PDB file of C-alpha atoms in Angstrom:
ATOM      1  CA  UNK P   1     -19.994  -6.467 -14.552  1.00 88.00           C
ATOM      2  CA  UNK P   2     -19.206  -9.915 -13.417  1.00 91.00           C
ATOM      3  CA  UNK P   3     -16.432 -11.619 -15.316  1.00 93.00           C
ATOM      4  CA  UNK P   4     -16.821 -15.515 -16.211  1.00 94.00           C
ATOM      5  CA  UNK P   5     -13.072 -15.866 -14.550  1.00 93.00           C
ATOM      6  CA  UNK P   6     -14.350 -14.548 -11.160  1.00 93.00           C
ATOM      7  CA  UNK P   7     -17.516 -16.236 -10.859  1.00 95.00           C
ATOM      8  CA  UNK P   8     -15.758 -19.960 -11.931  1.00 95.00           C
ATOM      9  CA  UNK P   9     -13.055 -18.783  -8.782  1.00 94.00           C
ATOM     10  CA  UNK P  10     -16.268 -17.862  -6.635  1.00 96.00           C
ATOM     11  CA  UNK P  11     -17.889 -21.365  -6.907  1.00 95.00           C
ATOM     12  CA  UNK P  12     -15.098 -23.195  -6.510  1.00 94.00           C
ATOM     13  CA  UNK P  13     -14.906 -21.414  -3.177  1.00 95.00           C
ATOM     14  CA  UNK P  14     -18.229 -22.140  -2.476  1.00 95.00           C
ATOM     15  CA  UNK P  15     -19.264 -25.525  -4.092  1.00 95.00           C
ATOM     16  CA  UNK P  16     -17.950 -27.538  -1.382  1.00 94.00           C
ATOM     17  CA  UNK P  17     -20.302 -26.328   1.323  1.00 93.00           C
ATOM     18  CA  UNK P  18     -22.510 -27.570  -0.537  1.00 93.00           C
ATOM     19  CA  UNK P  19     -21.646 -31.579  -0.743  1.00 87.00           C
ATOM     20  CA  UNK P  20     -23.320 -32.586   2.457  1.00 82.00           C
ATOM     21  CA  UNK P  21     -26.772 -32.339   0.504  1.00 79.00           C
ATOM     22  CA  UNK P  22     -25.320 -33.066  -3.143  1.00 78.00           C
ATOM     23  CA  UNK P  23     -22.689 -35.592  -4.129  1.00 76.00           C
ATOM     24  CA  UNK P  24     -22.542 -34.144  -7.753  1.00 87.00           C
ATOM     25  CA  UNK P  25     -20.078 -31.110  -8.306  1.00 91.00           C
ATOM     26  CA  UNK P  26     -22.614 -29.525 -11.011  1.00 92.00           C
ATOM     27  CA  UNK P  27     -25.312 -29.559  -8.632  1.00 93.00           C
ATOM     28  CA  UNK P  28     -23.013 -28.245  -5.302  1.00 93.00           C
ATOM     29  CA  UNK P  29     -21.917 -25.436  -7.616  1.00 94.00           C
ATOM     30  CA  UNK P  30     -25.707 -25.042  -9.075  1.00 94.00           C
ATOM     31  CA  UNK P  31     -26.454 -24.630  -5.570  1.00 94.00           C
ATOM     32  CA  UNK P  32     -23.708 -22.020  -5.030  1.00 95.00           C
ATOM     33  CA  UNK P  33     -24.856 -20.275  -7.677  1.00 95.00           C
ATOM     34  CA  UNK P  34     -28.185 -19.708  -7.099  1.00 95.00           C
ATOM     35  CA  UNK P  35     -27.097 -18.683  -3.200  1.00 95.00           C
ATOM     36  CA  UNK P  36     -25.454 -16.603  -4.725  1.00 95.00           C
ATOM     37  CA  UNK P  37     -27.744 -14.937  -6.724  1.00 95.00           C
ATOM     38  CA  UNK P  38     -30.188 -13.690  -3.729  1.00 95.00           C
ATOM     39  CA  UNK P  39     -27.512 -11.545  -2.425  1.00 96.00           C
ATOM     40  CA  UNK P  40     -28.280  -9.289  -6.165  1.00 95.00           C
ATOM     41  CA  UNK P  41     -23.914  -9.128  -6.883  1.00 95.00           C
ATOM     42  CA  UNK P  42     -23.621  -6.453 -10.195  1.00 94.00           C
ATOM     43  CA  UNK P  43     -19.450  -6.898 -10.398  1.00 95.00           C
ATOM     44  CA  UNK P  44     -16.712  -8.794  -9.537  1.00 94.00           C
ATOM     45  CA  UNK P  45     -16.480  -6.616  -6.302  1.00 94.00           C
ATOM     46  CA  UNK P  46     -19.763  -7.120  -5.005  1.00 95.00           C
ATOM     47  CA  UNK P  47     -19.504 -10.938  -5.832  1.00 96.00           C
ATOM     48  CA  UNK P  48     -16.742 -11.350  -3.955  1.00 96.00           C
ATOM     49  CA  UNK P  49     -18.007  -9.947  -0.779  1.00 96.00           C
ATOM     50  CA  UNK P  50     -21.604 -11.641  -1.098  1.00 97.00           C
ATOM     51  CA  UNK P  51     -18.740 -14.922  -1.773  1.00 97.00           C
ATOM     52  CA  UNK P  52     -17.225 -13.782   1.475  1.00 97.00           C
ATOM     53  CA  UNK P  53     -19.649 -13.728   3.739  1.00 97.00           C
ATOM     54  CA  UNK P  54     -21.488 -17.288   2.598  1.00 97.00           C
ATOM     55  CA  UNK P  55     -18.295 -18.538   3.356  1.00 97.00           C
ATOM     56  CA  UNK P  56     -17.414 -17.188   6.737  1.00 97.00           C
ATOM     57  CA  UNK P  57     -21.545 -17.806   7.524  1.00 96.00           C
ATOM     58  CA  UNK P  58     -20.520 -21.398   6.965  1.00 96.00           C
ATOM     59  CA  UNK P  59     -17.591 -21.206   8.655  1.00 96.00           C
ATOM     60  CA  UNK P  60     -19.614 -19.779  11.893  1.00 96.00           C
ATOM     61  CA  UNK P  61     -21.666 -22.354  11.829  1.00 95.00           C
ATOM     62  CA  UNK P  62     -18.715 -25.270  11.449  1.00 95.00           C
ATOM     63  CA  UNK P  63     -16.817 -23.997  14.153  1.00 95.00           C
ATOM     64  CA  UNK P  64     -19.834 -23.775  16.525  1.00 95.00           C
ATOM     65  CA  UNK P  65     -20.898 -27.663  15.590  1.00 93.00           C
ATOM     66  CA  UNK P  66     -17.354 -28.549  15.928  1.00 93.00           C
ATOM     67  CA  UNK P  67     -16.900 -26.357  19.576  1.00 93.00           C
ATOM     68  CA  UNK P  68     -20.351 -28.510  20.522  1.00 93.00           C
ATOM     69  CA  UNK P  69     -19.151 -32.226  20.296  1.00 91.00           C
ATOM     70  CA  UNK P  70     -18.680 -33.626  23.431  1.00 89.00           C
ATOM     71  CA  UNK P  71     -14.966 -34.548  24.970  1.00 90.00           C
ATOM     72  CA  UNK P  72     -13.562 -31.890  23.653  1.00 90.00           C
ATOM     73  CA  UNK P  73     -10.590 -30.214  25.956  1.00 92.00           C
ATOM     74  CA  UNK P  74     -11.810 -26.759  27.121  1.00 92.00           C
ATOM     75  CA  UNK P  75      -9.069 -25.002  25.657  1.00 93.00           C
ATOM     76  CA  UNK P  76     -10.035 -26.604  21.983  1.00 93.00           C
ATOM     77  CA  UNK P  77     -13.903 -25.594  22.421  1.00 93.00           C
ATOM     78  CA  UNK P  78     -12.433 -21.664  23.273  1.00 94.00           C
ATOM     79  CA  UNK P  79     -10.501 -21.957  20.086  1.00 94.00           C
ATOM     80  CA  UNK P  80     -13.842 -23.155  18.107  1.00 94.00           C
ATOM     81  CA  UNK P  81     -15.894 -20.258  19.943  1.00 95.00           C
ATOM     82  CA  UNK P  82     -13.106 -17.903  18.847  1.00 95.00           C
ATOM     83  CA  UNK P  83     -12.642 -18.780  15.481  1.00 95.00           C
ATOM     84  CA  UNK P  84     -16.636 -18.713  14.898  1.00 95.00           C
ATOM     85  CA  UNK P  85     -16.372 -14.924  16.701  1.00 96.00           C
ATOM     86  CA  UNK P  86     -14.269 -13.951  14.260  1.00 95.00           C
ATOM     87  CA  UNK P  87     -15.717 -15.395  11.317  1.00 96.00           C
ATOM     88  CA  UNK P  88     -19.382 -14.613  12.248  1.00 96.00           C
ATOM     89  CA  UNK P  89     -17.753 -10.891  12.882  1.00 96.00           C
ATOM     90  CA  UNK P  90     -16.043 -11.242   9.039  1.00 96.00           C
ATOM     91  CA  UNK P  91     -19.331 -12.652   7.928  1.00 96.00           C
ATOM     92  CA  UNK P  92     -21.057  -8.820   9.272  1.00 96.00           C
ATOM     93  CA  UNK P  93     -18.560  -6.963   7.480  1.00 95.00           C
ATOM     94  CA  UNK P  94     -19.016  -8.632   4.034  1.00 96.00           C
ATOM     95  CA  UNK P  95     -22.466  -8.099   4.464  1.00 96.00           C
ATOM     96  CA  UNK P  96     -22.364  -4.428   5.383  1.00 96.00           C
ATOM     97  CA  UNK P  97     -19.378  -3.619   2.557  1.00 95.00           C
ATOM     98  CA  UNK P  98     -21.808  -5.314   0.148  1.00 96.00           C
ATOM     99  CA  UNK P  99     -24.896  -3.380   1.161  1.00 96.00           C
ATOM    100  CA  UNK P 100     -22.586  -0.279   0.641  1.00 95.00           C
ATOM    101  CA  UNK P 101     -21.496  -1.194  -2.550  1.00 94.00           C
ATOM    102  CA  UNK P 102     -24.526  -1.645  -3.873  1.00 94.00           C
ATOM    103  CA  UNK P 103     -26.314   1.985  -2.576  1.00 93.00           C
ATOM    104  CA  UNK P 104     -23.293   2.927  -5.161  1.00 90.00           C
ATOM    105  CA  UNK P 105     -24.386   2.960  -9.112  1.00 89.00           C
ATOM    106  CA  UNK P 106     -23.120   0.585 -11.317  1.00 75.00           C
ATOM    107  CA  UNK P 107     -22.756   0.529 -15.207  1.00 59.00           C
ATOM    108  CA  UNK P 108     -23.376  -2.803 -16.261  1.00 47.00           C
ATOM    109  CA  UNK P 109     -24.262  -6.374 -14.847  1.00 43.00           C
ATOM    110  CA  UNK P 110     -23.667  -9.953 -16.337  1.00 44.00           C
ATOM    111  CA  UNK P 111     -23.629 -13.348 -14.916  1.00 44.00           C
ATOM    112  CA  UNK P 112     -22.638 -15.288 -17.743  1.00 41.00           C
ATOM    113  CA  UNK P 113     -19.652 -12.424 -19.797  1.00 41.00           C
ATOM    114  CA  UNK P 114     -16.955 -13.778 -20.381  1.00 39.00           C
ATOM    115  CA  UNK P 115     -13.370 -12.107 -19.339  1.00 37.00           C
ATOM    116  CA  UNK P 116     -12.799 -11.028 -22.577  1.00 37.00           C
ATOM    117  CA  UNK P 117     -15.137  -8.846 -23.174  1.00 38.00           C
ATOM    118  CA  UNK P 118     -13.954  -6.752 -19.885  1.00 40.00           C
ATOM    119  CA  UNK P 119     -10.824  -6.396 -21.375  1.00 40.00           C
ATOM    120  CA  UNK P 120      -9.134  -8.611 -18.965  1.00 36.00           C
ATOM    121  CA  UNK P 121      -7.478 -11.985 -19.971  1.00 32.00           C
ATOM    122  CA  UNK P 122      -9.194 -15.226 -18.607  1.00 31.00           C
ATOM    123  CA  UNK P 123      -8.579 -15.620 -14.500  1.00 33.00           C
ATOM    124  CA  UNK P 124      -6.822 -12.017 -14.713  1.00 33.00           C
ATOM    125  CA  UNK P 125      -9.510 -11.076 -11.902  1.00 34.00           C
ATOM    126  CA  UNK P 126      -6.821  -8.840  -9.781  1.00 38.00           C
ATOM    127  CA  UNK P 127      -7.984  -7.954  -6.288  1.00 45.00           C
ATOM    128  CA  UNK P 128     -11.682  -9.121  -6.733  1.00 42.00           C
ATOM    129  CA  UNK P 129     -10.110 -12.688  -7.017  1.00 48.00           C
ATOM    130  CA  UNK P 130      -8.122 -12.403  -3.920  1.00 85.00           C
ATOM    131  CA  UNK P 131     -10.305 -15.160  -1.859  1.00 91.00           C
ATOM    132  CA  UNK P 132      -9.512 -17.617   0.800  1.00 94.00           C
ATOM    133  CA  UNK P 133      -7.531 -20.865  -0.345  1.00 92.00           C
ATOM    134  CA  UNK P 134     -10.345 -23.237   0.719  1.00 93.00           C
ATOM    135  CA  UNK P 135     -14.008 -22.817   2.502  1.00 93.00           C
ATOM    136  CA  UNK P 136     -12.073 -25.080   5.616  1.00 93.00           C
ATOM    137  CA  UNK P 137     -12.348 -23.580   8.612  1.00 92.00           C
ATOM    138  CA  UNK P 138      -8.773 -23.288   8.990  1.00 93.00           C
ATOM    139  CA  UNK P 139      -8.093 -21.386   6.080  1.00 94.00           C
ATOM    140  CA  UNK P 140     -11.371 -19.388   5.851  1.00 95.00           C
ATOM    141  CA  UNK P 141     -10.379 -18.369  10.151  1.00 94.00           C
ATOM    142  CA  UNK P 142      -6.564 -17.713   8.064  1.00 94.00           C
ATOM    143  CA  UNK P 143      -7.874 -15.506   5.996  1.00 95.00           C
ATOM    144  CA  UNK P 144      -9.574 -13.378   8.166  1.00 94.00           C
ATOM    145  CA  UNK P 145      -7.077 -12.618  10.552  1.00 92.00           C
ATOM    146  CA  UNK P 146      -4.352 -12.183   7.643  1.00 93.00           C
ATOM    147  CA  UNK P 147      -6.962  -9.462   6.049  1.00 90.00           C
ATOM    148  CA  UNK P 148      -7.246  -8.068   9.839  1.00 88.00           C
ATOM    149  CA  UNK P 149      -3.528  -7.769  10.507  1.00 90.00           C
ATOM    150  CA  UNK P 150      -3.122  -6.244   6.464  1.00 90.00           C
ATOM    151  CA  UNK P 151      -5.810  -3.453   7.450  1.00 87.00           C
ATOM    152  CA  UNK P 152      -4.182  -2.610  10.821  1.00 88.00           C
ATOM    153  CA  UNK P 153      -0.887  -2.484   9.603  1.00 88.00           C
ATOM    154  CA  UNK P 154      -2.306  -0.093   6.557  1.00 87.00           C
ATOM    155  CA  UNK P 155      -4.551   1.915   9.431  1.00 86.00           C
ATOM    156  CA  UNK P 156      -0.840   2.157  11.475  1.00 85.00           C
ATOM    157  CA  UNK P 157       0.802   3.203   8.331  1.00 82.00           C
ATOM    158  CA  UNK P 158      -1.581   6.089   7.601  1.00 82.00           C
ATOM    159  CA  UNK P 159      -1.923   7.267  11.343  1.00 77.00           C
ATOM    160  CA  UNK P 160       2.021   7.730  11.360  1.00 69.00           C
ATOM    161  CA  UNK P 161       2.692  11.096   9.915  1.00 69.00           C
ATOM    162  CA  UNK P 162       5.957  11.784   7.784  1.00 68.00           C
ATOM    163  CA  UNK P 163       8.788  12.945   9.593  1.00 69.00           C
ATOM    164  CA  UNK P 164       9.789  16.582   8.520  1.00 74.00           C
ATOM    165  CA  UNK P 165      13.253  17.827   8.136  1.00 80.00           C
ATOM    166  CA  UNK P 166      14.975  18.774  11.136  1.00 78.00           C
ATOM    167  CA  UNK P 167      15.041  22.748  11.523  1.00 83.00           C
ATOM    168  CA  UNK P 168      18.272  24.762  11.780  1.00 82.00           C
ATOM    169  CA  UNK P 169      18.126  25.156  15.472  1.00 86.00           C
ATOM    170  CA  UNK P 170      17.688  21.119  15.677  1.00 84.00           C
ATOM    171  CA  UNK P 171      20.600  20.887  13.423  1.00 83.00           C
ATOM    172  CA  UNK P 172      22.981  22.926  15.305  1.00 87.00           C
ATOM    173  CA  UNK P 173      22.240  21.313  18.647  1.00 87.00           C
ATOM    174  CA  UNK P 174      22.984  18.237  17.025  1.00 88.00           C
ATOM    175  CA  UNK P 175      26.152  19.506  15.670  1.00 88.00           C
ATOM    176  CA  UNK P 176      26.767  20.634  19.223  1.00 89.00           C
ATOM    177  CA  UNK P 177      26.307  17.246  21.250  1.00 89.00           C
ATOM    178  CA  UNK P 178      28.279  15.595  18.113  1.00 90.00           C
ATOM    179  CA  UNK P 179      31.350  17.738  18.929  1.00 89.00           C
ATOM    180  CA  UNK P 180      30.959  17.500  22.701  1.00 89.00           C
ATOM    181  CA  UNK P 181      30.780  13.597  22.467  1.00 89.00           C
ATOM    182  CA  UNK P 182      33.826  13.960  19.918  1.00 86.00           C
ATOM    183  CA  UNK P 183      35.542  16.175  22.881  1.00 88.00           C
ATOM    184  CA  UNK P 184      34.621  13.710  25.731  1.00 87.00           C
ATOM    185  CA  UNK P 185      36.317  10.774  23.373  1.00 86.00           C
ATOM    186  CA  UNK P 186      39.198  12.489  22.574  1.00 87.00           C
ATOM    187  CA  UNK P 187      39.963  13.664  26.751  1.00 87.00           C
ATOM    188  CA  UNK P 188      39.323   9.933  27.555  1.00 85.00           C
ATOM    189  CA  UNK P 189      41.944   8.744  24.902  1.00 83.00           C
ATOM    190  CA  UNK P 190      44.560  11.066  26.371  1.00 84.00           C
ATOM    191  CA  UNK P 191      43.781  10.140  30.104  1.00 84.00           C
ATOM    192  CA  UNK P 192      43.879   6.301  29.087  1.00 81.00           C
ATOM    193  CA  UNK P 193      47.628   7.344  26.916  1.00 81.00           C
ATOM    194  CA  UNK P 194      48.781   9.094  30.186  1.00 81.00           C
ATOM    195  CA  UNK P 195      47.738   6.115  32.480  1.00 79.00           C
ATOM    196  CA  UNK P 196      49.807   3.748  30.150  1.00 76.00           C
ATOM    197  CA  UNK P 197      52.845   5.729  30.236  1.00 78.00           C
ATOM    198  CA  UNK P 198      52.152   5.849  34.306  1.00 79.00           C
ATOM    199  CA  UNK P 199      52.104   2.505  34.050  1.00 73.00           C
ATOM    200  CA  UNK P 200      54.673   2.197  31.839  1.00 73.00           C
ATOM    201  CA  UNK P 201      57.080   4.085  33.738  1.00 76.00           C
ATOM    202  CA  UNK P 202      56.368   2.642  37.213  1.00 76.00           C
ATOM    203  CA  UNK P 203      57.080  -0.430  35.421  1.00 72.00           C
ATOM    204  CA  UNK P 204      60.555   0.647  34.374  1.00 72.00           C
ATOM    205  CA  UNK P 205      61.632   1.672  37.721  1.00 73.00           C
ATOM    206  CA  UNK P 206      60.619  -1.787  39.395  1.00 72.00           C
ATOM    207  CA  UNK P 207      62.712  -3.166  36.782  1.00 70.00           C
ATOM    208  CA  UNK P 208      65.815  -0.981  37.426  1.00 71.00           C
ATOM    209  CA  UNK P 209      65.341  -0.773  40.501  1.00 67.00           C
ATOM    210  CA  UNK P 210      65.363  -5.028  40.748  1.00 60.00           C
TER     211      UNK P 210
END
């Protein structure tokens, strides 16, 4: 089911790419809406991944007008090609993680419920919510790599197995080194005591002897 909270989120998201053709906000989010719509979203989920990859389509397309204007330093148009890579790339994953979703049954679907009747309160949308701050470039290319470095970090943090106790044998070497580094400090303390009292007493017999 799609909540009312999510969907108002959604086309504030996406309203905006829509004000080159439409100075009126109704009509920009109208428009949003009914893009929307042809990607068939059943939940909050889905919504926010069809939501996801409008936004980083628009992004790709941005960056690429922006990497085109003439004058441009060449490390600035790299940086445009880059960041439309990666969004065109984020675009392609949206895409595929909604077809996915949607092979998957789902209970119910509803445009215009409101959060209530989900049991949720109004703009308690939890993870389906979590969207970029802006459709900018900037913060749309933000988001993406933020998400990317979140899912490696989680793919690092599974891969890494837990460490296991340390066996008896591993615990008795252990011991073993600890005492023979406790051995090897306690001979160099008595070499450096018998060097001072060398010194010490080599010291005492220049004196007398002066």
């Amino acid at each position: 089911m799609i909540t009312a909270a999510v969907l108002d989120k959604v086309l504030g998201l996406l309203a905006p790419l829509f004000r080159d053709v439409t100075a009126d906000e109704d009509a920009a989010r109208d428009a949003a809406l009914a893009t929307l719509t042809g990607y068939g979203a059943r939940d909050d989920r889905e919504l926010r991944f069809a939501a996801l990859a409008i936004a980083f389509s628009f992004g790709t397309m941005e960056a690429l007008s922006q990497a085109a204007q003439p004058d441009l330093p060449p490390n600035q148009v790299l940086r445009l090609r880059g960041n439309a890579n990666a969004l065109n790339r984020a675009a392609q994953q949206n895409e595929a993680r909604l077809e996915k979703a949607q092979r998957q049954p789902v209970a119910e679907t509803a445009f215009d419920r409101p959060a209530e009747a989900n049991g949720s309160p109004p703009g308690a949308a939890g993870s389906d919510a979590d969207l970029p701050a802006s459709s900018e470039t900037a913060d749309l290319v933000a988001f993406v790599r933020a998400a990317w470095k979140a899912e490696k970090a989680a793919a690092a943090a599974q891969a890494t197995p837990p460490a296991s106790p340390p066996s008896r044998q591993q615990r008795r070497f252990a011991e073993r080194q600890a005492e023979k580094q406790r051995q090897r400090e306690l001979e160099q303390a008595r070499l450096a005591q018998r060097a001072a009292q060398r010194d010490a007493a080599q010291t005492g017999r220049i004196a007398a002897g002066a």
